[in-house]
C-alpha positions as YAML, in Angstrom:
chain: A
units: angstrom
residues:
- id: 1
  name: MET
  ca: [-34.64, 42.55, 0.23]
- id: 2
  name: SER
  ca: [-35.51, 41.83, 3.83]
- id: 3
  name: THR
  ca: [-33.33, 39.84, 6.18]
- id: 4
  name: LYS
  ca: [-35.86, 37.02, 6.39]
- id: 5
  name: THR
  ca: [-35.83, 36.67, 2.60]
- id: 6
  name: LYS
  ca: [-32.02, 36.53, 2.55]
- id: 7
  name: VAL
  ca: [-32.04, 33.85, 5.25]
- id: 8
  name: PHE
  ca: [-34.62, 31.80, 3.36]
- id: 9
  name: LEU
  ca: [-32.60, 32.01, 0.13]
- id: 10
  name: LEU
  ca: [-29.35, 31.10, 1.92]
- id: 11
  name: ASN
  ca: [-31.01, 28.06, 3.51]
- id: 12
  name: LEU
  ca: [-32.45, 27.04, 0.15]
- id: 13
  name: VAL
  ca: [-29.19, 27.41, -1.79]
- id: 14
  name: CYS
  ca: [-27.12, 25.58, 0.83]
- id: 15
  name: PHE
  ca: [-29.59, 22.72, 1.06]
- id: 16
  name: LEU
  ca: [-29.85, 22.47, -2.72]
- id: 17
  name: ALA
  ca: [-26.09, 22.38, -3.23]
- id: 18
  name: ILE
  ca: [-25.48, 19.72, -0.59]
- id: 19
  name: PHE
  ca: [-28.51, 17.70, -1.74]
- id: 20
  name: LEU
  ca: [-27.30, 17.64, -5.34]
- id: 21
  name: VAL
  ca: [-23.81, 16.56, -4.32]
- id: 22
  name: PHE
  ca: [-25.16, 13.65, -2.30]
- id: 23
  name: ARG
  ca: [-27.80, 12.73, -4.87]
- id: 24
  name: PHE
  ca: [-25.39, 12.42, -7.75]
- id: 25
  name: SER
  ca: [-22.70, 10.75, -5.65]
- id: 26
  name: PHE
  ca: [-25.25, 8.16, -4.48]
- id: 27
  name: LEU
  ca: [-26.33, 7.56, -8.08]
- id: 28
  name: TYR
  ca: [-22.71, 7.12, -9.11]
- id: 29
  name: PHE
  ca: [-21.51, 4.89, -6.28]
- id: 30
  name: ILE
  ca: [-24.62, 2.89, -5.35]
- id: 31
  name: ASP
  ca: [-26.17, 0.74, -8.04]
- id: 32
  name: GLY
  ca: [-29.23, -1.47, -7.91]
- id: 33
  name: VAL
  ca: [-31.22, 0.53, -5.34]
- id: 34
  name: HIS
  ca: [-34.50, 2.23, -6.19]
- id: 35
  name: GLN
  ca: [-33.98, 5.91, -7.05]
- id: 36
  name: LEU
  ca: [-36.64, 7.12, -4.62]
- id: 37
  name: ILE
  ca: [-34.69, 5.63, -1.71]
- id: 38
  name: LEU
  ca: [-31.52, 7.36, -2.91]
- id: 39
  name: VAL
  ca: [-33.32, 10.71, -3.18]
- id: 40
  name: LEU
  ca: [-34.81, 10.36, 0.30]
- id: 41
  name: ALA
  ca: [-31.45, 9.41, 1.77]
- id: 42
  name: ALA
  ca: [-29.79, 12.40, 0.08]
- id: 43
  name: ALA
  ca: [-32.51, 14.73, 1.39]
- id: 44
  name: ILE
  ca: [-32.20, 13.45, 4.95]
- id: 45
  name: ILE
  ca: [-28.41, 13.70, 4.97]
- id: 46
  name: ALA
  ca: [-28.50, 17.16, 3.38]
- id: 47
  name: SER
  ca: [-31.00, 18.44, 5.93]
- id: 48
  name: ILE
  ca: [-28.74, 17.23, 8.76]
- id: 49
  name: ILE
  ca: [-25.46, 18.50, 7.30]
- id: 50
  name: CYS
  ca: [-26.46, 21.85, 5.78]
- id: 51
  name: PRO
  ca: [-25.92, 25.03, 7.82]
- id: 52
  name: LYS
  ca: [-28.97, 26.67, 9.40]
- id: 53
  name: PHE
  ca: [-29.39, 30.41, 8.97]
- id: 54
  name: PHE
  ca: [-31.90, 32.29, 11.11]
- id: 55
  name: VAL
  ca: [-32.93, 35.80, 12.12]
- id: 56
  name: VAL
  ca: [-32.70, 37.13, 15.68]
- id: 57
  name: PHE
  ca: [-33.92, 40.50, 16.93]
- id: 58
  name: GLU
  ca: [-31.16, 42.10, 19.05]
- id: 59
  name: ASP
  ca: [-31.21, 45.70, 20.26]
- id: 60
  name: GLY
  ca: [-34.09, 46.49, 17.92]
- id: 61
  name: LYS
  ca: [-32.26, 45.22, 14.81]
- id: 62
  name: GLU
  ca: [-32.59, 42.06, 12.79]
- id: 63
  name: ARG
  ca: [-29.37, 40.05, 12.79]
- id: 64
  name: MET
  ca: [-28.50, 36.97, 10.78]
- id: 65
  name: LYS
  ca: [-27.06, 34.02, 12.69]
- id: 66
  name: LEU
  ca: [-25.54, 30.75, 11.56]
- id: 67
  name: LYS
  ca: [-25.64, 27.37, 13.28]
- id: 68
  name: TRP
  ca: [-23.81, 24.40, 11.85]
- id: 69
  name: ILE
  ca: [-22.76, 21.01, 13.17]
- id: 70
  name: PHE
  ca: [-19.14, 21.56, 12.03]
- id: 71
  name: ILE
  ca: [-18.62, 24.75, 14.07]
- id: 72
  name: LYS
  ca: [-19.02, 25.23, 17.78]
- id: 73
  name: GLY
  ca: [-21.70, 27.66, 18.90]
- id: 74
  name: ILE
  ca: [-23.60, 30.24, 16.89]
- id: 75
  name: ARG
  ca: [-21.91, 32.73, 14.56]
- id: 76
  name: ASN
  ca: [-23.03, 36.25, 13.65]
- id: 77
  name: LEU
  ca: [-23.16, 37.17, 9.98]
...
């Protein structure tokens, strides 16, 4: 499996997990609002909060990096 595929799957799994948490918590706590609005709000919040994984070429090698709003700077994986 290539590094780009791993990064894509990590981004997908992280977004999906955070999206589902917000979606079901919004459905539980907020009543009387159209479900499409709740889904859009959960998607926007999840896209802001979820960590971003990306690939960088350094010294001829592909390296995975992580950027997240809850940590300072960029981390190597």
